PDB file of C-alpha atoms in Angstrom:
ATOM      1  CA  MET A  29       0.054   0.464   0.024  1.00 92.00           C
ATOM      2  CA  ASP A  30       0.887   3.163  -1.018  1.00 94.00           C
ATOM      3  CA  ALA A  31       1.063   5.912   2.076  1.00 96.00           C
ATOM      4  CA  ASP A  32      -1.144   8.204   0.162  1.00 96.00           C
ATOM      5  CA  LYS A  33      -3.694   5.081   0.765  1.00 97.00           C
ATOM      6  CA  LEU A  34      -2.438   4.582   4.312  1.00 97.00           C
ATOM      7  CA  LEU A  35      -2.897   8.675   5.283  1.00 97.00           C
ATOM      8  CA  SER A  36      -6.658   8.256   3.321  1.00 97.00           C
ATOM      9  CA  SER A  37      -7.702   5.026   5.570  1.00 97.00           C
ATOM     10  CA  LEU A  38      -6.414   6.719   8.542  1.00 97.00           C
ATOM     11  CA  ARG A  39      -8.281  10.312   8.270  1.00 96.00           C
ATOM     12  CA  ASP A  40     -11.867   8.624   6.765  1.00 96.00           C
ATOM     13  CA  ASP A  41     -11.622   5.126   8.067  1.00 96.00           C
ATOM     14  CA  LEU A  42     -10.753   5.189  11.286  1.00 97.00           C
ATOM     15  CA  LEU A  43     -10.645   8.988  12.374  1.00 95.00           C
ATOM     16  CA  HIS A  44     -13.600  10.092  10.920  1.00 94.00           C
ATOM     17  CA  ASP A  45     -11.928  13.660  10.454  1.00 93.00           C
ATOM     18  CA  GLY A  46     -14.085  14.769   7.551  1.00 88.00           C
ATOM     19  CA  GLY A  47     -14.690  18.289   8.636  1.00 88.00           C
ATOM     20  CA  GLU A  48     -12.893  22.074   7.336  1.00 89.00           C
ATOM     21  CA  PRO A  49     -10.794  22.886   8.313  1.00 89.00           C
ATOM     22  CA  PRO A  50      -9.670  19.187   9.591  1.00 91.00           C
ATOM     23  CA  LEU A  51      -9.113  18.433  13.205  1.00 92.00           C
ATOM     24  CA  TRP A  52      -5.105  17.233  12.616  1.00 94.00           C
ATOM     25  CA  SER A  53      -3.401  18.533   9.903  1.00 94.00           C
ATOM     26  CA  THR A  54      -2.112  16.239   7.145  1.00 96.00           C
ATOM     27  CA  THR A  55       1.590  17.019   8.431  1.00 96.00           C
ATOM     28  CA  ARG A  56       0.782  16.071  12.090  1.00 96.00           C
ATOM     29  CA  LEU A  57      -1.501  12.644  10.738  1.00 97.00           C
ATOM     30  CA  VAL A  58       1.978  11.197   8.835  1.00 98.00           C
ATOM     31  CA  ASP A  59       3.674  11.955  12.133  1.00 97.00           C
ATOM     32  CA  CYS A  60       1.894   9.532  13.423  1.00 97.00           C
ATOM     33  CA  LEU A  61       2.243   7.128  10.353  1.00 98.00           C
ATOM     34  CA  ASN A  62       5.757   7.340  10.750  1.00 98.00           C
ATOM     35  CA  GLU A  63       5.904   6.909  14.743  1.00 98.00           C
ATOM     36  CA  ALA A  64       3.596   3.469  13.961  1.00 98.00           C
ATOM     37  CA  TYR A  65       5.576   2.632  11.558  1.00 98.00           C
ATOM     38  CA  LEU A  66       8.984   2.687  13.195  1.00 98.00           C
ATOM     39  CA  GLU A  67       7.741   0.913  16.152  1.00 98.00           C
ATOM     40  CA  PHE A  68       5.693  -1.275  14.289  1.00 98.00           C
ATOM     41  CA  ALA A  69       8.977  -2.439  12.111  1.00 97.00           C
ATOM     42  CA  GLU A  70      10.530  -2.400  14.860  1.00 97.00           C
ATOM     43  CA  GLU A  71       8.285  -4.559  17.381  1.00 97.00           C
ATOM     44  CA  THR A  72       8.093  -7.075  14.169  1.00 96.00           C
ATOM     45  CA  LEU A  73      11.274  -7.566  12.606  1.00 95.00           C
ATOM     46  CA  ILE A  74       9.499  -8.044  10.225  1.00 95.00           C
ATOM     47  CA  ILE A  75      10.972  -6.093   7.492  1.00 96.00           C
ATOM     48  CA  ARG A  76      14.296  -7.928   6.140  1.00 95.00           C
ATOM     49  CA  ASP A  77      16.774  -7.644   3.880  1.00 96.00           C
ATOM     50  CA  SER A  78      20.010  -8.481   1.695  1.00 96.00           C
ATOM     51  CA  THR A  79      20.394  -7.019  -0.768  1.00 95.00           C
ATOM     52  CA  SER A  80      20.727  -3.057   0.114  1.00 95.00           C
ATOM     53  CA  SER A  81      23.604  -1.246   0.116  1.00 95.00           C
ATOM     54  CA  ILE A  82      23.436  -1.349   3.754  1.00 96.00           C
ATOM     55  CA  THR A  83      23.850  -4.913   4.044  1.00 97.00           C
ATOM     56  CA  VAL A  84      27.457  -5.115   2.926  1.00 97.00           C
ATOM     57  CA  ILE A  85      30.791  -4.153   5.083  1.00 97.00           C
ATOM     58  CA  THR A  86      34.135  -3.989   3.510  1.00 97.00           C
ATOM     59  CA  LEU A  87      36.969  -6.011   5.178  1.00 97.00           C
ATOM     60  CA  ASP A  88      39.669  -3.711   6.078  1.00 97.00           C
ATOM     61  CA  GLU A  89      43.994  -5.078   6.578  1.00 95.00           C
ATOM     62  CA  GLY A  90      43.852  -5.141  10.523  1.00 94.00           C
ATOM     63  CA  VAL A  91      40.656  -4.080  11.214  1.00 96.00           C
ATOM     64  CA  ALA A  92      38.204  -5.906  13.681  1.00 94.00           C
ATOM     65  CA  GLU A  93      35.427  -3.701  13.838  1.00 95.00           C
ATOM     66  CA  TYR A  94      33.501  -2.101  11.975  1.00 96.00           C
ATOM     67  CA  GLU A  95      29.950  -0.102  12.563  1.00 96.00           C
ATOM     68  CA  TYR A  96      27.076  -1.043  10.029  1.00 96.00           C
ATOM     69  CA  ASP A  97      23.813   1.451   9.469  1.00 96.00           C
ATOM     70  CA  GLN A  98      21.979   2.428  12.128  1.00 95.00           C
ATOM     71  CA  SER A  99      18.393   2.009  10.302  1.00 96.00           C
ATOM     72  CA  ILE A 100      19.556  -1.946  11.006  1.00 97.00           C
ATOM     73  CA  LEU A 101      17.411  -3.461  14.168  1.00 96.00           C
ATOM     74  CA  SER A 102      19.221  -6.668  13.591  1.00 95.00           C
ATOM     75  CA  VAL A 103      22.503  -8.922  11.996  1.00 96.00           C
ATOM     76  CA  LEU A 104      20.912 -11.916  11.315  1.00 94.00           C
ATOM     77  CA  THR A 105      23.342 -13.865   9.719  1.00 95.00           C
ATOM     78  CA  ALA A 106      26.817 -12.544   8.118  1.00 97.00           C
ATOM     79  CA  ARG A 107      28.438 -14.630   5.328  1.00 97.00           C
ATOM     80  CA  ILE A 108      32.117 -13.405   3.145  1.00 96.00           C
ATOM     81  CA  ALA A 109      31.063 -13.075  -0.432  1.00 95.00           C
ATOM     82  CA  GLY A 110      31.571 -16.324  -2.163  1.00 92.00           C
ATOM     83  CA  ALA A 111      31.685 -18.294   0.744  1.00 92.00           C
ATOM     84  CA  SER A 112      30.052 -21.810   1.597  1.00 91.00           C
ATOM     85  CA  THR A 113      29.012 -20.907   5.048  1.00 93.00           C
ATOM     86  CA  ASN A 114      27.751 -18.725   6.834  1.00 95.00           C
ATOM     87  CA  LEU A 115      30.361 -16.714   9.352  1.00 95.00           C
ATOM     88  CA  GLN A 116      30.121 -18.292  13.098  1.00 92.00           C
ATOM     89  CA  ARG A 117      27.880 -15.919  15.717  1.00 90.00           C
ATOM     90  CA  VAL A 118      29.555 -15.314  18.831  1.00 89.00           C
ATOM     91  CA  GLY A 119      29.474 -13.371  22.082  1.00 82.00           C
ATOM     92  CA  ASN A 120      32.100 -10.394  23.308  1.00 75.00           C
ATOM     93  CA  SER A 121      32.717 -13.625  25.745  1.00 72.00           C
ATOM     94  CA  GLU A 122      33.680 -16.056  23.156  1.00 71.00           C
ATOM     95  CA  LEU A 123      35.814 -13.838  21.222  1.00 71.00           C
ATOM     96  CA  ASP A 124      37.421 -13.148  24.172  1.00 69.00           C
ATOM     97  CA  GLY A 125      38.509 -16.008  25.575  1.00 60.00           C
ATOM     98  CA  SER A 126      36.664 -15.767  29.008  1.00 52.00           C
ATOM     99  CA  SER A 127      34.603 -18.102  28.119  1.00 47.00           C
ATOM    100  CA  VAL A 128      35.683 -21.869  29.742  1.00 42.00           C
ATOM    101  CA  ALA A 129      31.833 -23.507  28.641  1.00 45.00           C
ATOM    102  CA  VAL A 130      33.009 -26.810  27.692  1.00 43.00           C
ATOM    103  CA  GLY A 131      31.453 -28.523  24.219  1.00 46.00           C
ATOM    104  CA  THR A 132      30.264 -25.220  22.984  1.00 46.00           C
ATOM    105  CA  TYR A 133      33.457 -23.228  20.970  1.00 51.00           C
ATOM    106  CA  GLU A 134      35.381 -26.772  20.637  1.00 55.00           C
ATOM    107  CA  TRP A 135      36.373 -24.083  17.123  1.00 54.00           C
ATOM    108  CA  LEU A 136      37.286 -21.327  18.966  1.00 57.00           C
ATOM    109  CA  GLU A 137      40.207 -22.775  20.155  1.00 56.00           C
ATOM    110  CA  VAL A 138      41.423 -24.036  16.456  1.00 52.00           C
ATOM    111  CA  LEU A 139      40.710 -20.762  15.358  1.00 52.00           C
ATOM    112  CA  ASN A 140      42.759 -19.142  17.925  1.00 55.00           C
ATOM    113  CA  ALA A 141      45.714 -21.801  17.960  1.00 53.00           C
ATOM    114  CA  GLN A 142      46.091 -21.067  13.295  1.00 54.00           C
ATOM    115  CA  TYR A 143      45.590 -17.453  13.355  1.00 55.00           C
ATOM    116  CA  PRO A 144      47.283 -16.035  16.383  1.00 54.00           C
ATOM    117  CA  GLU A 145      47.616 -12.641  14.285  1.00 66.00           C
ATOM    118  CA  GLY A 146      45.380 -12.536  11.739  1.00 78.00           C
ATOM    119  CA  GLY A 147      43.289 -14.454   9.429  1.00 84.00           C
ATOM    120  CA  THR A 148      40.182 -14.899   6.924  1.00 90.00           C
ATOM    121  CA  PRO A 149      37.550 -13.770   9.231  1.00 93.00           C
ATOM    122  CA  GLN A 150      36.036 -17.110  10.824  1.00 91.00           C
ATOM    123  CA  ALA A 151      33.562 -15.751  13.286  1.00 92.00           C
ATOM    124  CA  PHE A 152      31.549 -12.506  14.294  1.00 94.00           C
ATOM    125  CA  THR A 153      29.815 -11.148  17.201  1.00 93.00           C
ATOM    126  CA  THR A 154      27.609  -8.235  17.966  1.00 92.00           C
ATOM    127  CA  ASP A 155      27.676  -7.448  21.647  1.00 84.00           C
ATOM    128  CA  GLU A 156      30.921  -4.659  21.212  1.00 78.00           C
ATOM    129  CA  SER A 157      28.360  -2.045  21.047  1.00 83.00           C
ATOM    130  CA  LEU A 158      25.863  -0.082  19.745  1.00 89.00           C
ATOM    131  CA  TYR A 159      25.741  -0.125  15.723  1.00 94.00           C
ATOM    132  CA  LEU A 160      29.382  -2.054  16.040  1.00 95.00           C
ATOM    133  CA  LEU A 161      30.114  -5.444  14.440  1.00 96.00           C
ATOM    134  CA  ARG A 162      32.871  -7.289  15.510  1.00 94.00           C
ATOM    135  CA  VAL A 163      35.272 -10.198  13.935  1.00 94.00           C
ATOM    136  CA  TYR A 164      37.926 -12.743  14.160  1.00 90.00           C
ATOM    137  CA  PRO A 165      40.302 -13.781  13.224  1.00 90.00           C
ATOM    138  CA  VAL A 166      41.507  -9.804  12.299  1.00 93.00           C
ATOM    139  CA  PRO A 167      41.495  -9.669   8.660  1.00 95.00           C
ATOM    140  CA  LEU A 168      44.804 -10.286   7.059  1.00 93.00           C
ATOM    141  CA  ALA A 169      46.282  -7.932   3.548  1.00 94.00           C
ATOM    142  CA  ALA A 170      44.653 -11.143   1.586  1.00 94.00           C
ATOM    143  CA  ASP A 171      41.771  -9.814   3.336  1.00 95.00           C
ATOM    144  CA  ALA A 172      40.844  -6.592   2.908  1.00 96.00           C
ATOM    145  CA  GLY A 173      38.904  -5.330   0.327  1.00 96.00           C
ATOM    146  CA  LYS A 174      36.749  -8.936   1.308  1.00 97.00           C
ATOM    147  CA  GLU A 175      32.539  -8.162   1.711  1.00 97.00           C
ATOM    148  CA  ILE A 176      30.834  -9.723   4.218  1.00 97.00           C
ATOM    149  CA  LYS A 177      27.328  -9.886   3.268  1.00 97.00           C
ATOM    150  CA  LEU A 178      24.396  -9.141   6.477  1.00 97.00           C
ATOM    151  CA  ARG A 179      21.237 -10.539   6.696  1.00 96.00           C
ATOM    152  CA  VAL A 180      19.478  -8.348   8.692  1.00 97.00           C
ATOM    153  CA  ALA A 181      16.103  -7.055  10.048  1.00 96.00           C
ATOM    154  CA  ARG A 182      15.848  -3.156  10.039  1.00 97.00           C
ATOM    155  CA  LEU A 183      13.913  -0.001  10.040  1.00 97.00           C
ATOM    156  CA  PRO A 184      12.116   1.426   7.096  1.00 96.00           C
ATOM    157  CA  VAL A 185      14.800   3.215   4.907  1.00 90.00           C
ATOM    158  CA  GLU A 186      12.661   5.437   3.493  1.00 93.00           C
ATOM    159  CA  LEU A 187       9.646   7.387   5.284  1.00 96.00           C
ATOM    160  CA  ILE A 188       6.660   8.593   4.829  1.00 97.00           C
ATOM    161  CA  ASP A 189       6.733  12.443   3.318  1.00 96.00           C
ATOM    162  CA  GLU A 190       4.289  14.805   3.389  1.00 95.00           C
ATOM    163  CA  LYS A 191       5.611  16.235   0.071  1.00 95.00           C
ATOM    164  CA  ASP A 192       5.106  12.328  -2.228  1.00 94.00           C
ATOM    165  CA  LEU A 193       3.578  10.301  -0.583  1.00 95.00           C
ATOM    166  CA  SER A 194       4.076   7.553  -3.842  1.00 94.00           C
ATOM    167  CA  THR A 195       5.876   5.782  -1.482  1.00 92.00           C
ATOM    168  CA  GLU A 196       4.561   2.362  -1.161  1.00 94.00           C
ATOM    169  CA  VAL A 197       4.719   1.662   2.850  1.00 96.00           C
ATOM    170  CA  GLU A 198       7.684  -1.858   3.354  1.00 96.00           C
ATOM    171  CA  ILE A 199       5.280  -3.394   5.771  1.00 96.00           C
ATOM    172  CA  PRO A 200       3.136  -6.109   4.042  1.00 94.00           C
ATOM    173  CA  ARG A 201      -0.538  -5.653   2.826  1.00 94.00           C
ATOM    174  CA  GLN A 202      -1.873  -7.694   5.141  1.00 96.00           C
ATOM    175  CA  TYR A 203      -1.005  -6.022   8.424  1.00 97.00           C
ATOM    176  CA  VAL A 204      -0.036  -2.346   6.802  1.00 97.00           C
ATOM    177  CA  MET A 205      -3.182  -1.787   8.487  1.00 97.00           C
ATOM    178  CA  GLY A 206      -1.968  -1.837  11.673  1.00 98.00           C
ATOM    179  CA  ILE A 207       0.522   1.107  11.295  1.00 98.00           C
ATOM    180  CA  ALA A 208      -2.523   3.358  10.374  1.00 98.00           C
ATOM    181  CA  HIS A 209      -4.392   1.769  14.101  1.00 98.00           C
ATOM    182  CA  GLY A 210      -0.957   2.651  15.474  1.00 98.00           C
ATOM    183  CA  ALA A 211      -1.213   6.854  14.082  1.00 98.00           C
ATOM    184  CA  ALA A 212      -5.350   6.826  15.035  1.00 97.00           C
ATOM    185  CA  ALA A 213      -4.042   5.720  18.494  1.00 97.00           C
ATOM    186  CA  ARG A 214      -1.530   8.070  18.442  1.00 96.00           C
ATOM    187  CA  ALA A 215      -3.585  11.158  17.152  1.00 95.00           C
ATOM    188  CA  TYR A 216      -6.721  10.499  19.597  1.00 94.00           C
ATOM    189  CA  SER A 217      -3.603  11.056  22.364  1.00 93.00           C
ATOM    190  CA  ASP A 218      -2.966  14.739  21.185  1.00 88.00           C
ATOM    191  CA  GLN A 219      -3.398  17.078  23.817  1.00 71.00           C
ATOM    192  CA  ASP A 220      -6.126  18.955  22.401  1.00 69.00           C
ATOM    193  CA  ALA A 221      -9.603  19.904  23.110  1.00 55.00           C
ATOM    194  CA  ASP A 222     -11.070  19.046  19.786  1.00 63.00           C
ATOM    195  CA  GLY A 223      -9.078  15.447  19.447  1.00 66.00           C
ATOM    196  CA  ASN A 224      -8.003  13.558  22.674  1.00 76.00           C
ATOM    197  CA  ASP A 225     -10.209  11.379  22.843  1.00 85.00           C
ATOM    198  CA  SER A 226      -8.733   8.628  25.559  1.00 90.00           C
ATOM    199  CA  ASP A 227     -10.861   5.452  24.830  1.00 93.00           C
ATOM    200  CA  ASN A 228     -11.031   5.819  21.797  1.00 94.00           C
ATOM    201  CA  GLU A 229      -6.588   5.967  21.514  1.00 95.00           C
ATOM    202  CA  LYS A 230      -6.788   2.667  24.206  1.00 96.00           C
ATOM    203  CA  ARG A 231      -8.898   0.599  21.708  1.00 97.00           C
ATOM    204  CA  HIS A 232      -7.348   2.056  18.694  1.00 97.00           C
ATOM    205  CA  ARG A 233      -3.987   0.720  20.556  1.00 97.00           C
ATOM    206  CA  LEU A 234      -5.394  -2.426  21.455  1.00 98.00           C
ATOM    207  CA  LYS A 235      -5.852  -3.198  17.577  1.00 98.00           C
ATOM    208  CA  PHE A 236      -1.576  -1.399  17.064  1.00 98.00           C
ATOM    209  CA  LEU A 237      -0.990  -4.009  18.817  1.00 98.00           C
ATOM    210  CA  GLU A 238      -3.514  -7.285  17.063  1.00 98.00           C
ATOM    211  CA  TYR A 239      -1.723  -6.376  14.078  1.00 98.00           C
ATOM    212  CA  VAL A 240       1.766  -6.891  15.526  1.00 97.00           C
ATOM    213  CA  ALA A 241       0.665  -9.904  17.165  1.00 96.00           C
ATOM    214  CA  ARG A 242      -0.069 -11.397  13.915  1.00 96.00           C
ATOM    215  CA  ALA A 243       2.838 -10.095  12.115  1.00 96.00           C
ATOM    216  CA  LYS A 244       4.570 -11.792  14.748  1.00 94.00           C
ATOM    217  CA  LYS A 245       3.045 -15.249  14.538  1.00 93.00           C
ATOM    218  CA  GLY A 246       3.129 -14.858  10.574  1.00 91.00           C
ATOM    219  CA  MET A 247       6.725 -13.910  10.429  1.00 88.00           C
ATOM    220  CA  ARG A 248       7.627 -17.650  12.549  1.00 85.00           C
ATOM    221  CA  ARG A 249       5.612 -19.322  10.597  1.00 84.00           C
ATOM    222  CA  GLN A 250       7.031 -18.150   7.311  1.00 80.00           C
ATOM    223  CA  MET A 251      10.783 -18.267   9.085  1.00 73.00           C
ATOM    224  CA  PHE A 252       9.784 -22.214  10.561  1.00 65.00           C
ATOM    225  CA  GLN A 253      12.286 -24.491  10.083  1.00 54.00           C
ATOM    226  CA  PRO A 254      11.984 -28.171   9.827  1.00 55.00           C
ATOM    227  CA  LEU A 255      13.652 -30.068  12.477  1.00 50.00           C
ATOM    228  CA  THR A 256      17.315 -31.486  10.806  1.00 49.00           C
ATOM    229  CA  TRP A 257      19.551 -34.169  12.872  1.00 51.00           C
ATOM    230  CA  ARG A 258      22.732 -33.041  12.698  1.00 48.00           C
ATOM    231  CA  PHE A 259      25.013 -36.411  13.391  1.00 49.00           C
ATOM    232  CA  GLY A 260      28.254 -36.336  15.141  1.00 49.00           C
ATOM    233  CA  ASN A 261      27.184 -32.503  16.711  1.00 48.00           C
ATOM    234  CA  ASP A 262      25.473 -34.499  19.683  1.00 47.00           C
ATOM    235  CA  GLY A 263      22.623 -34.187  18.130  1.00 41.00           C
TER     236      GLY A 263
END
C-alpha cells in the first residue's frame, strides 16, 4: 500500500476527520504514521534485507570492528561473499576467551591456534557496542576488500513524506493497517480539546498490538525451519 492510501484510510476510515478545517493537519497525521511505522518495524522485525547497500561490510587489513547502518535492528547472519557457509555467531566473552564452556566453542580453540596474528574471519559478534560488528580473526592483507554480506532486520529506509505520498510502505498488505491504527492512537492522544479521546486512543492501541501479534506469528510461520538431524554434532 502506498502512503497516500494509508493516510486516506487513517483520516477517513479511522478518524472520520472529514470536516473543514480538519481536526488534524496532514503534517500531524504523517508524523503519527511514521511513529507507528517505526514502532511496528521494531516490534515485529518484519522488514528483512540482504540486498541493499547497508547490508555490505568491506573488510580492511588489520581492522576487526566495523560500524553498520543505524537503521539495522538486528544482524541475523553474516557471510563472506563467495563463501559456502555463514560466519559463526558468538558473543564478546567467547572472542575474548573468558568463556570456559566445554563442548560449545571447540572450534574457537582451533581458530586461536591457527590464526594467532589474523586471517580470514570465521566468526562475528555484535555485542561489543551498539551498531558495531566485530570479526575474528583480524583480517590480513589478503582479506582487504572482501565483502561480508549481512542478512538483517531493519527499520524502513524511507519514511512517509508529506510532499511525496507515492512511497510504498514496506509492510505486507495483510498487516499494513496496523500502522494506521497505531497512528490513530497517537492522534487521539493529542492534548487538544477536539482531538483528544482516551477511549478511542486505547481502542486503536489495542488494534495496533493485535496487528503486531499477528505479524510476529506470521513471521514465525514463514521463517519456520523443520528440525533436522545433525549427526556428529551431539544431536
